[in-house]
Amino acid sequence: MNLIKVVLLLLLGLSLFNCKFDPKPSATETDFKRTSNEVIASHIGEPDNLNPLVTTNAYSNYLLQNVFMQLQDIDPTTLTFIPILVKSRPTITQTIEEGKAIATQYAFELRNEAVWDNGSPVTAYDYVFTLKAALNPKVGATSLSSLLESIKNIEIDSLNPKRFTVTVEGTYILNEEIVSASFLVMPEYHYDPNGLLKDIDVNELLDPEKAEAMANSNPKLQQFADEFLQPFFAREQGGVVGCGPYRFREWVTGQKIVLEKKDNWWGKVLENEDEAFEARVDAIIYQPVADHTAASTLLKDEQIDVRAEIAPPAYNLLKNDSIVNKIYNLRAPIQYTYYFWYINTKRPKLNDKRVRRALAHVINVEQIIETVYDGALTRIAGPILPSMLGYNEQLKPVPFDIARAKALLQEAGWTDTNSDGTVDKIINGKREEMVLELLTVAGIETQQQAALLMQQDALKAGIKFEIIARDQKAGAEDQSNRNFDLANRGTAIPTPNLYDPKQSWHTESDNPAGFNRSGFGNAATDALIEEIRTTLDEQKRAALISQLQEIIYDEQPLIFLWTAPQFLAIHRRFEAETYSLRPGYFPGSF
């Protein structure tokens, strides 16, 4: 999975979240309409593209992990590393000076069996090429390149191109994952057929200043980016090529994306070694369906095999549908995810934390959970969930309190001076009404229902919410460009006990490709985040994470809502398991 998701210690009780489905009924019990050895999997959203280095879309990653592979992955049951493209976990050595590790070396050897679709071996040169592409400033893989900043050197064995050593600076809690499980390896022969990056030294690109200078002086980097970012490599047949068990065949926008199993895939000989090499189904067909009612109809008509992200009300109705239960297993594995509203703190109306806290007070989260989501969700107070290292139990969810919201707005200078029902304030010499846009995703009924309830309650405090429903792609662009007042979002926590807050909370991540979309942070919080990232002692790191939570809680850059299980329906003809790691299931192993 192309996500940061390392965990070195087994989470207590995680096995409880690993649910094996009930045995599939015999033919005498149920006559299934769908009997083919393919999986039609339906989610709410659609991938943005299938270029592993530039997508930041979770739906893209769900598909890409079947087409591409990385050096190591995370076992979805134990949450420990498992070798994929490499023979074993790396050999780790450290350079010590004055009792302190100034560098760590990770030595890998790629599997002899691993080959590309053209029959050529997967080598360290492909690994290095992938890094070159990601680090090329002209490609714009900002979110990934920021993860790679600790890598300082890569050396390929001169006698064996399947052996190489990666050196990282100092100590960092996610170093092993960064070098082995944060990106999917891409074939150099296919994605750089003209050899534009072949003579570029990856160790030069690892230095951001040198990389930027090279990008401005060497036209080959721009030429490569122009070719690499073409739609051919992102969504066209023959363009998306990896060494995984499935090949990309077709994309009909808004309807389906088709992956088909490769004949004579190299990993088949290893399927008895680890379940990660299992590829049982002949095809994976991804079908985006944003409307929950339409998705429920597809289940009742047995037109799909998997439905993920089922809305709680729909899930409860399906559980009580005897016909659906004869065809599908319904499961709700716990997920390390949480949902929230971004607040754009850079906007003049929202740059006062008292106003942001007032916004939190006018949202009746408990009512939304009960009336819109049938009580199936759990409130949260911040980005660290109760089972995670450093959870600050002293912080409680902000309560629904209109009176307190009014008082905070008044303290911040917002009053209804013109008796129009909304509070106002003079900002930069102009009277501004407290009218704010709520950016939502069109077609998600539960989100629209929740926004309407928020709109009604906010008016009681003199705040007017205007609901803006955008399709997923346009909404994502608005969020990236900070074109919003408040925006609804959910995020996964792929490394629960090795939490790195940089991508979400560091000021360096406040850019179009980053996820600090609220504009949170300053030099002090940045320093705290850097300390969290380099503190290996769990007790000390827990205290630092707790401190960061307190600051986030006080500043209110987000309105934290809830955490939720992954509500799933999977066809009973498959013997499948569900997991805490998103998306909660792995169709290739059905």
Coordinates of C-alpha atoms in Angstrom, one line a residue:
M1 CA 0.0 0.0 0.0
N2 CA 1.4 3.3 -1.0
L3 CA 0.8 4.9 2.4
I4 CA 2.9 5.6 5.5
K5 CA 1.9 2.6 7.6
V6 CA 4.7 1.2 9.7
V7 CA 4.0 -0.3 13.2
L8 CA 6.9 -2.0 15.0
L9 CA 4.8 -3.3 17.9
L10 CA 1.6 -5.4 17.6
L11 CA -1.4 -3.4 18.7
L12 CA -3.0 -4.9 21.7
G13 CA -6.1 -6.8 20.7
L14 CA -5.8 -6.1 17.0
S15 CA -6.8 -9.7 16.2
L16 CA -10.3 -8.8 17.4
F17 CA -10.6 -6.5 14.4
N18 CA -9.6 -9.2 11.9
C19 CA -13.0 -10.7 11.0
K20 CA -13.2 -13.9 8.9
F21 CA -16.5 -14.1 7.0
D22 CA -19.0 -16.8 7.5
P23 CA -18.6 -19.8 5.2
K24 CA -20.3 -19.3 1.8
P25 CA -23.6 -21.1 1.5
S26 CA -23.9 -24.1 -0.7
A27 CA -25.6 -24.0 -4.0
T28 CA -28.7 -25.7 -2.4
E29 CA -28.9 -22.8 0.1
T30 CA -28.5 -19.9 -2.3
D31 CA -28.5 -19.6 -6.1
F32 CA -26.2 -16.7 -6.7
K33 CA -26.6 -14.6 -9.8
R34 CA -22.9 -13.7 -9.7
T35 CA -20.6 -16.8 -10.0
S36 CA -17.7 -15.5 -12.0
N37 CA -14.2 -15.4 -10.5
E38 CA -14.0 -11.6 -10.6
V39 CA -14.6 -8.9 -8.0
I40 CA -16.7 -5.8 -8.7
A41 CA -15.8 -3.5 -5.9
S42 CA -17.7 -0.3 -5.3
H43 CA -16.6 2.8 -3.3
I44 CA -18.0 6.3 -3.0
G45 CA -15.2 8.0 -4.9
E46 CA -13.2 7.6 -8.0
P47 CA -9.4 7.7 -8.4
D48 CA -7.9 10.9 -9.8
N49 CA -5.1 9.1 -11.7
L50 CA -3.0 5.9 -11.7
N51 CA 0.4 7.5 -11.6
P52 CA 1.8 6.3 -8.2
L53 CA 4.1 9.3 -7.7
V54 CA 1.6 12.1 -8.2
T55 CA -1.7 10.8 -6.9
T56 CA -2.7 11.7 -3.3
N57 CA -6.1 9.9 -3.8
A58 CA -6.9 7.0 -1.5
Y59 CA -9.1 5.4 -4.2
S60 CA -6.1 5.4 -6.5
N61 CA -3.9 3.7 -4.0
Y62 CA -6.5 0.9 -3.4
L63 CA -6.1 0.0 -7.1
L64 CA -2.4 0.7 -7.5
Q65 CA -1.4 -1.8 -4.8
N66 CA -2.6 -4.5 -7.1
V67 CA -0.6 -3.3 -10.1
F68 CA 2.6 -2.2 -8.5
M69 CA 4.7 -3.4 -5.5
Q70 CA 7.1 -2.0 -3.0
L71 CA 10.1 -3.4 -1.2
Q72 CA 8.1 -4.2 1.9
D73 CA 4.5 -4.0 3.0
I74 CA 2.6 -4.2 6.3
D75 CA 0.9 -7.4 7.3
P76 CA -2.7 -6.4 7.8
T77 CA -3.1 -8.7 10.7
T78 CA 0.1 -8.2 12.7
L79 CA 1.0 -4.7 11.4
T80 CA 4.6 -5.8 11.1
F81 CA 6.8 -5.5 8.0
I82 CA 6.8 -8.3 5.4
P83 CA 9.3 -8.5 2.6
I84 CA 7.7 -8.2 -0.9
L85 CA 10.2 -7.3 -3.6
V86 CA 13.1 -8.0 -1.3
K87 CA 14.2 -11.3 0.1
S88 CA 14.1 -10.3 3.7
R89 CA 14.0 -7.4 6.1
P90 CA 17.0 -5.1 5.6
T91 CA 20.3 -5.5 7.4
I92 CA 20.6 -2.4 9.5
T93 CA 23.8 -0.7 10.7
Q94 CA 24.5 2.6 12.2
T95 CA 27.3 5.2 12.1
I96 CA 27.9 6.4 15.7
E97 CA 29.8 9.5 16.6
E98 CA 30.1 10.7 20.3
G99 CA 27.5 8.1 21.3
K100 CA 24.9 9.4 18.8
A101 CA 23.7 7.7 15.6
I102 CA 24.4 10.2 12.8
A103 CA 23.4 7.8 10.0
T104 CA 21.6 4.5 9.5
Q105 CA 22.2 2.1 6.7
Y106 CA 19.6 -0.3 5.3
A107 CA 20.9 -3.0 3.0
F108 CA 18.5 -4.8 0.7
E109 CA 18.5 -7.6 -1.8
L110 CA 15.7 -7.9 -4.3
R111 CA 14.1 -11.2 -5.0
N112 CA 15.6 -13.2 -7.9
E113 CA 12.0 -14.0 -9.1
A114 CA 10.9 -10.4 -9.4
V115 CA 10.6 -9.4 -13.1
W116 CA 8.8 -6.8 -15.1
D117 CA 6.1 -7.5 -17.7
N118 CA 8.8 -7.5 -20.5
G119 CA 10.7 -10.2 -18.7
S120 CA 13.6 -8.0 -17.5
P121 CA 14.5 -8.3 -13.8
V122 CA 13.5 -5.8 -11.2
T123 CA 16.7 -4.2 -10.1
A124 CA 18.0 -1.5 -7.8
Y125 CA 18.2 0.8 -10.8
D126 CA 14.4 0.7 -10.9
Y127 CA 14.2 1.7 -7.3
V128 CA 16.7 4.5 -7.9
F129 CA 14.7 5.6 -11.0
T130 CA 11.5 5.8 -9.0
L131 CA 13.3 8.0 -6.4
K132 CA 14.7 10.2 -9.2
A133 CA 11.2 10.7 -10.6
A134 CA 9.8 11.5 -7.2
L135 CA 12.6 14.0 -6.4
N136 CA 12.5 15.8 -9.7
P137 CA 11.1 19.2 -8.7
K138 CA 9.4 19.5 -12.1
V139 CA 7.2 16.4 -11.5
G140 CA 5.6 18.0 -8.4
A141 CA 5.4 14.9 -6.2
T142 CA 5.7 17.2 -3.2
S143 CA 3.9 15.1 -0.6
L144 CA 6.1 12.1 -1.4
S145 CA 9.4 14.0 -1.8
S146 CA 8.9 15.6 1.7
L147 CA 8.9 12.0 3.1
L148 CA 12.1 11.2 1.4
E149 CA 14.1 14.1 2.9
S150 CA 16.0 12.0 5.4
I151 CA 17.6 9.8 2.7
K152 CA 21.1 10.9 2.1
N153 CA 22.7 8.3 -0.1
I154 CA 22.0 5.2 -2.2
E155 CA 24.7 2.8 -3.3
I156 CA 24.1 0.0 -5.8
D157 CA 26.3 -3.1 -5.5
S158 CA 28.7 -3.0 -8.5
L159 CA 28.6 -6.8 -8.8
N160 CA 24.9 -7.5 -8.2
P161 CA 22.3 -4.9 -9.4
K162 CA 19.7 -6.5 -7.0
R163 CA 21.7 -5.4 -4.0
F164 CA 21.8 -1.9 -2.7
T165 CA 22.2 0.2 0.5
V166 CA 20.2 3.2 1.5
T167 CA 21.7 5.6 4.0
V168 CA 19.4 7.9 6.1
E169 CA 20.4 10.8 8.3
G170 CA 20.2 10.3 12.1
T171 CA 17.3 8.6 13.6
Y172 CA 13.6 8.8 12.7
I173 CA 10.7 6.7 13.8
L174 CA 9.7 5.9 10.2
N175 CA 13.1 5.5 8.5
E176 CA 12.6 1.8 7.6
E177 CA 9.2 2.5 6.1
I178 CA 10.4 5.6 4.2
V179 CA 13.1 3.6 2.4
S180 CA 11.1 0.4 1.8
A181 CA 7.3 1.0 2.1
S182 CA 6.4 4.6 1.3
F183 CA 6.4 4.3 -2.5
L184 CA 5.7 1.8 -5.3
V185 CA 8.6 0.8 -7.5
M186 CA 8.2 1.7 -11.1
P187 CA 10.0 0.2 -14.2
E188 CA 12.7 2.5 -15.6
Y189 CA 12.5 1.0 -19.1
H190 CA 8.8 1.9 -19.4
Y191 CA 8.5 5.3 -17.6
D192 CA 11.8 6.7 -19.0
P193 CA 12.2 5.1 -22.4
N194 CA 14.5 7.9 -23.6
G195 CA 16.8 7.6 -20.6
L196 CA 16.4 11.2 -19.6
L197 CA 17.1 10.5 -16.0
K198 CA 19.7 7.8 -16.5
D199 CA 22.7 10.1 -16.1
I200 CA 21.2 12.1 -13.3
D201 CA 22.8 11.3 -9.9
V202 CA 20.1 10.4 -7.5
N203 CA 22.3 11.6 -4.6
E204 CA 22.3 15.1 -6.1
L205 CA 18.5 15.1 -6.2
L206 CA 18.4 14.0 -2.6
D207 CA 19.6 17.5 -1.7
P208 CA 16.6 19.9 -2.2
E209 CA 18.8 22.9 -3.1
K210 CA 20.9 21.0 -5.6
A211 CA 17.7 19.4 -7.0
E212 CA 16.1 22.8 -7.6
A213 CA 19.2 24.2 -9.2
M214 CA 19.5 21.1 -11.4
A215 CA 15.8 21.4 -12.4
N216 CA 16.4 25.0 -13.6
S217 CA 19.7 24.2 -15.4
N218 CA 19.1 20.8 -16.9
P219 CA 16.3 20.7 -19.5
K220 CA 16.1 16.9 -19.3
L221 CA 14.3 17.2 -15.9
Q222 CA 11.6 19.3 -17.5
Q223 CA 11.4 17.1 -20.6
F224 CA 11.0 14.0 -18.4
A225 CA 8.3 15.6 -16.3
D226 CA 6.4 16.7 -19.5
E227 CA 6.4 13.0 -20.7
F228 CA 5.9 11.4 -17.3
L229 CA 2.8 13.5 -16.5
Q230 CA 1.0 12.7 -19.7
P231 CA -2.4 11.0 -19.4
F232 CA -0.9 7.9 -21.0
F233 CA 1.0 7.0 -17.8
A234 CA -2.0 7.9 -15.6
R235 CA -5.1 6.4 -17.2
E236 CA -4.5 4.7 -20.5
Q237 CA -4.1 1.0 -21.4
G238 CA -0.5 0.1 -21.8
G239 CA 0.7 3.2 -19.9
V240 CA 0.2 2.0 -16.3
V241 CA 2.7 -0.8 -15.8
G242 CA 4.0 -2.4 -12.7
C243 CA 5.3 -5.8 -11.4
G244 CA 2.2 -6.6 -9.4
P245 CA -0.2 -9.5 -10.1
Y246 CA -2.7 -7.4 -12.0
R247 CA -2.4 -5.2 -15.1
F248 CA -4.5 -2.1 -15.9
R249 CA -6.9 -2.7 -18.8
E250 CA -9.6 0.0 -19.0
W251 CA -11.0 3.1 -17.4
V252 CA -14.4 4.4 -18.3
T253 CA -14.7 7.7 -16.3
G254 CA -17.5 7.6 -13.7
Q255 CA -18.3 3.9 -14.5
K256 CA -15.5 1.5 -14.0
I257 CA -11.8 0.7 -13.9
V258 CA -10.7 -2.8 -14.8
L259 CA -7.7 -4.7 -13.7
E260 CA -7.0 -8.2 -15.0
K261 CA -4.8 -10.9 -13.6
K262 CA -1.5 -11.5 -15.4
D263 CA -0.7 -14.9 -16.9
N264 CA 2.4 -16.6 -15.4
W265 CA 2.9 -13.8 -12.9
W266 CA 6.3 -14.2 -11.2
G267 CA 4.9 -14.0 -7.7
K268 CA 2.7 -17.1 -8.0
V269 CA 5.6 -19.3 -7.0
L270 CA 5.8 -17.5 -3.7
E271 CA 2.1 -17.7 -2.8
N272 CA 2.7 -20.4 -0.3
E273 CA 5.3 -18.3 1.4
D274 CA 3.0 -15.4 2.2
E275 CA -0.6 -14.4 1.6
A276 CA 0.8 -11.1 0.1
F277 CA 1.5 -13.1 -3.1
E278 CA -2.0 -14.5 -3.5
A279 CA -3.9 -13.4 -6.6
R280 CA -6.9 -15.6 -6.7
V281 CA -9.5 -13.6 -8.7
D282 CA -9.2 -13.1 -12.5
A283 CA -10.2 -9.5 -12.5
I284 CA -10.8 -6.6 -10.2
I285 CA -13.4 -4.1 -11.4
Y286 CA -13.7 -0.9 -9.5
Q287 CA -17.0 0.9 -9.7
P288 CA -17.5 4.4 -8.2
V289 CA -21.0 5.0 -6.8
A290 CA -21.4 8.1 -4.7
D291 CA -25.1 7.7 -3.9
H292 CA -25.7 5.4 -1.0
T293 CA -29.3 4.5 -2.1
A294 CA -28.0 3.6 -5.6
A295 CA -25.3 1.4 -4.0
S296 CA -27.9 -0.4 -1.8
T297 CA -29.9 -1.1 -4.9
L298 CA -26.9 -2.6 -6.6
L299 CA -26.5 -4.9 -3.6
K300 CA -30.1 -5.9 -3.5
D301 CA -29.9 -6.7 -7.2
E302 CA -26.6 -8.6 -6.8
Q303 CA -24.8 -6.5 -9.3
I304 CA -21.6 -5.9 -7.3
D305 CA -19.4 -8.1 -5.1
V306 CA -18.1 -5.5 -2.6
R307 CA -19.5 -2.3 -1.3
A308 CA -17.3 -0.2 1.0
E309 CA -18.0 3.0 2.9
I310 CA -21.7 2.1 3.4
A311 CA -23.5 4.8 5.3
P312 CA -24.5 3.7 8.8
P313 CA -28.3 4.1 8.1
A314 CA -28.0 2.1 4.9
Y315 CA -25.9 -0.5 6.7
N316 CA -28.5 -1.0 9.4
L317 CA -31.2 -1.4 6.8
L318 CA -29.1 -4.0 4.9
K319 CA -28.5 -6.0 8.1
N320 CA -32.2 -6.4 8.4
D321 CA -32.7 -7.4 4.8
S322 CA -33.0 -11.2 4.6
I323 CA -32.3 -11.3 0.9
V324 CA -29.2 -9.2 1.1
N325 CA -27.9 -11.4 4.0
K326 CA -28.2 -14.5 2.0
I327 CA -26.0 -13.1 -0.6
Y328 CA -23.5 -10.9 1.3
N329 CA -21.6 -10.9 4.5
L330 CA -21.9 -7.6 6.3
R331 CA -19.0 -6.5 8.5
A332 CA -17.8 -3.4 10.3
P333 CA -14.0 -3.7 11.0
I334 CA -12.6 -0.9 13.2
Q335 CA -10.6 1.6 11.1
Y336 CA -7.9 4.1 12.1
T337 CA -9.7 7.0 10.5
Y338 CA -11.3 10.2 11.7
Y339 CA -13.5 12.9 10.1
F340 CA -13.5 16.6 10.5
W341 CA -14.1 20.1 9.1
Y342 CA -11.0 22.0 7.9
I343 CA -11.2 25.7 8.9
N344 CA -9.2 27.9 6.6
T345 CA -7.4 29.9 9.3
K346 CA -5.7 32.2 6.7
R347 CA -9.0 33.9 5.9
P348 CA -9.6 37.1 7.8
K349 CA -13.0 36.0 9.3
L350 CA -11.4 32.8 10.6
N351 CA -8.0 33.9 11.9
D352 CA -9.1 34.4 15.5
K353 CA -9.2 31.1 17.5
R354 CA -12.2 32.4 19.4
V355 CA -14.2 32.4 16.2
R356 CA -13.0 28.9 15.4
R357 CA -14.0 27.6 18.8
A358 CA -17.4 29.3 18.4
L359 CA -17.9 27.4 15.1
A360 CA -17.1 24.1 17.0
H361 CA -19.7 25.0 19.6
V362 CA -22.5 25.5 17.1
I363 CA -22.2 22.0 15.6
N364 CA -24.4 19.5 17.4
V365 CA -22.2 16.5 16.6
E366 CA -24.1 14.1 18.9
Q367 CA -27.4 15.0 17.1
I368 CA -25.8 14.4 13.7
I369 CA -24.4 11.0 14.8
E370 CA -27.8 9.9 16.1
T371 CA -30.1 11.3 13.4
V372 CA -27.9 11.0 10.3
Y373 CA -25.7 8.1 11.1
D374 CA -27.9 6.0 13.4
G375 CA -25.6 6.3 16.4
A376 CA -22.9 4.2 14.7
L377 CA -20.0 6.7 15.1
T378 CA -17.8 7.8 18.1
R379 CA -17.0 11.4 18.9
I380 CA -13.4 12.5 19.0
A381 CA -11.5 15.5 20.4
G382 CA -8.5 15.5 18.2
P383 CA -6.3 13.6 15.7
I384 CA -5.0 11.0 18.1
L385 CA -7.5 8.1 18.7
P386 CA -7.8 6.4 22.1
S387 CA -5.8 3.3 21.2
M388 CA -2.9 5.3 19.9
L389 CA 0.4 6.2 21.6
G390 CA 0.2 9.6 23.3
Y391 CA -3.6 9.9 23.4
N392 CA -4.5 12.8 25.7
E393 CA -7.5 11.7 27.7
Q394 CA -7.8 15.1 29.4
L395 CA -9.1 16.7 26.2
K396 CA -12.9 16.3 25.7
P397 CA -14.9 16.9 22.5
V398 CA -16.1 20.5 22.3
P399 CA -19.8 20.5 23.4
F400 CA -22.8 22.0 21.5
D401 CA -23.3 25.3 23.2
I402 CA -25.0 28.2 21.4
A403 CA -24.7 30.6 24.3
R404 CA -20.9 30.0 24.6
A405 CA -20.6 30.4 20.8
K406 CA -22.3 33.8 21.0
A407 CA -20.1 34.9 23.9
L408 CA -16.9 34.0 22.0
L409 CA -18.0 35.8 18.9
Q410 CA -18.8 38.9 20.9
E411 CA -15.3 38.7 22.6
A412 CA -13.8 38.6 19.1
G413 CA -15.8 41.7 18.0
W414 CA -18.6 40.0 16.1
T415 CA -22.1 41.4 16.8
D416 CA -25.2 41.9 14.8
T417 CA -25.1 45.7 14.4
N418 CA -27.6 45.8 11.5
S419 CA -30.1 43.4 12.9
D420 CA -30.0 41.1 9.8
G421 CA -29.7 37.9 11.8
T422 CA -25.9 37.4 11.3
V423 CA -23.1 38.9 13.3
D424 CA -20.8 41.3 11.6
K425 CA -17.5 43.1 12.1
I426 CA -15.4 45.8 10.4
I427 CA -12.4 44.1 8.8
N428 CA -9.9 46.2 6.8
G429 CA -12.4 49.1 6.7
K430 CA -15.3 47.0 5.4
R431 CA -18.3 45.5 7.2
E432 CA -18.1 41.7 6.9
E433 CA -21.1 39.5 7.7
M434 CA -20.3 36.1 9.3
V435 CA -21.4 34.2 6.2
L436 CA -19.2 31.1 5.5
E437 CA -19.2 28.4 2.9
L438 CA -19.3 24.8 3.8
L439 CA -17.5 22.8 1.1
T440 CA -19.1 19.3 0.8
V441 CA -19.1 16.5 -1.7
A442 CA -22.1 16.3 -4.0
G443 CA -24.0 13.1 -4.0
I444 CA -23.1 12.0 -0.5
E445 CA -26.6 12.2 1.1
T446 CA -25.4 11.9 4.7
Q447 CA -22.9 14.7 4.3
Q448 CA -25.6 17.0 2.9
Q449 CA -28.0 16.1 5.8
A450 CA -25.3 16.8 8.3
A451 CA -24.6 20.2 6.7
L452 CA -28.2 21.1 6.8
L453 CA -28.4 20.5 10.5
M454 CA -25.2 22.5 11.0
Q455 CA -26.8 25.3 9.0
Q456 CA -29.9 25.4 11.1
D457 CA -28.0 25.5 14.4
A458 CA -25.4 28.0 13.3
L459 CA -28.0 30.6 12.6
K460 CA -29.0 30.6 16.3
A461 CA -25.6 32.1 17.0
G462 CA -25.7 34.6 14.1
I463 CA -23.6 32.5 11.7
K464 CA -24.8 31.8 8.2
F465 CA -23.5 28.6 6.5
E466 CA -23.9 28.4 2.8
I467 CA -23.6 24.8 1.6
I468 CA -21.5 24.3 -1.5
A469 CA -21.7 20.8 -3.0
R470 CA -18.9 20.0 -5.4
D471 CA -18.0 16.8 -7.2
Q472 CA -15.1 14.9 -5.7
K473 CA -12.5 16.1 -8.2
A474 CA -13.5 19.8 -8.0
G475 CA -13.8 19.7 -4.3
A476 CA -10.3 18.2 -3.9
E477 CA -8.9 21.0 -6.1
D478 CA -10.6 23.6 -4.0
Q479 CA -9.1 22.1 -0.8
S480 CA -5.6 21.9 -2.4
N481 CA -5.9 25.5 -3.5
R482 CA -7.3 26.6 -0.1
N483 CA -10.4 27.8 -1.9
F484 CA -12.8 27.2 1.0
D485 CA -13.9 28.5 4.4
L486 CA -14.8 25.1 5.9
A487 CA -14.3 21.8 4.1
N488 CA -15.4 18.3 5.1
R489 CA -12.7 15.7 5.1
G490 CA -11.8 12.3 6.4
T491 CA -8.3 10.9 6.8
A492 CA -6.7 7.6 7.6
I493 CA -4.0 7.0 10.3
P494 CA -1.8 4.3 8.7
T495 CA 0.8 4.1 11.5
P496 CA -1.2 4.3 14.7
N497 CA 1.8 3.8 17.1
L498 CA 4.4 5.5 14.9
Y499 CA 2.4 8.7 14.3
D500 CA 4.2 11.3 12.3
P501 CA 2.3 14.6 12.3
K502 CA 4.4 16.4 9.8
Q503 CA 2.2 16.0 6.7
S504 CA -0.9 17.2 8.5
W505 CA 0.4 19.8 10.9
H506 CA 3.8 21.1 9.9
T507 CA 3.9 24.5 8.2
E508 CA 6.0 22.9 5.4
S509 CA 2.9 20.9 4.5
D510 CA 0.8 24.1 4.0
N511 CA 1.0 24.0 0.2
P512 CA -1.2 22.7 -2.6
A513 CA 0.2 19.2 -2.3
G514 CA 0.3 19.1 1.5
F515 CA -2.4 18.2 4.0
N516 CA -2.0 21.1 6.4
R517 CA -4.9 22.8 4.7
S518 CA -6.1 24.7 7.7
G519 CA -2.8 26.8 7.8
F520 CA -2.0 25.6 11.4
G521 CA 1.4 26.0 12.9
N522 CA 4.4 28.2 13.7
A523 CA 8.1 27.8 14.5
A524 CA 7.3 26.3 18.0
T525 CA 4.9 23.7 16.7
D526 CA 7.2 22.8 13.9
A527 CA 10.0 22.2 16.4
L528 CA 7.7 20.0 18.5
I529 CA 6.8 18.0 15.4
E530 CA 10.4 17.5 14.5
E531 CA 11.1 16.3 18.0
I532 CA 8.2 13.8 17.8
R533 CA 9.6 12.4 14.5
T534 CA 13.1 11.7 16.0
T535 CA 12.2 10.5 19.5
L536 CA 12.5 6.7 19.6
D537 CA 11.7 6.4 23.3
E538 CA 8.0 5.7 23.4
Q539 CA 7.3 7.3 26.8
K540 CA 9.0 10.5 25.8
R541 CA 7.3 10.5 22.4
A542 CA 3.9 10.0 24.0
A543 CA 4.4 13.1 26.1
L544 CA 5.3 15.1 23.1
I545 CA 2.3 13.9 21.1
S546 CA 0.1 14.8 24.0
Q547 CA 1.5 18.3 24.1
L548 CA 0.9 18.8 20.4
Q549 CA -2.7 17.7 20.9
E550 CA -3.2 20.3 23.5
I551 CA -2.0 23.0 21.2
I552 CA -4.2 21.8 18.3
Y553 CA -7.1 21.7 20.7
D554 CA -6.5 25.2 21.9
E555 CA -6.0 26.6 18.4
Q556 CA -9.1 24.8 16.9
P557 CA -7.8 24.7 13.2
L558 CA -10.1 21.8 12.6
I559 CA -13.6 20.9 14.0
F560 CA -13.1 17.2 15.0
L561 CA -16.2 15.1 14.5
W562 CA -15.9 11.3 14.8
T563 CA -14.2 8.0 14.1
A564 CA -16.1 5.2 12.3
P565 CA -15.8 1.6 11.4
Q566 CA -15.5 0.6 7.7
F567 CA -19.0 -0.7 6.9
L568 CA -18.6 -3.4 4.2
A569 CA -20.7 -5.9 2.3
I570 CA -18.8 -8.7 0.5
H571 CA -20.4 -11.5 -1.6
R572 CA -20.6 -14.8 0.2
R573 CA -19.2 -16.8 -2.7
F574 CA -15.8 -15.5 -1.6
E575 CA -14.1 -16.5 1.6
A576 CA -12.6 -13.2 2.6
E577 CA -11.3 -11.4 5.6
T578 CA -11.6 -7.8 6.8
Y579 CA -8.9 -5.7 8.4
S580 CA -8.3 -2.5 10.3
L581 CA -6.1 -1.2 7.5
R582 CA -7.9 0.6 4.8
P583 CA -9.8 -0.1 2.7
G584 CA -10.6 -3.0 5.1
Y585 CA -10.4 -5.8 2.5
F586 CA -8.0 -7.0 -0.2
P587 CA -9.8 -8.3 -3.3
G588 CA -6.9 -10.1 -4.9
S589 CA -6.8 -12.6 -2.1
F590 CA -10.6 -13.4 -2.2

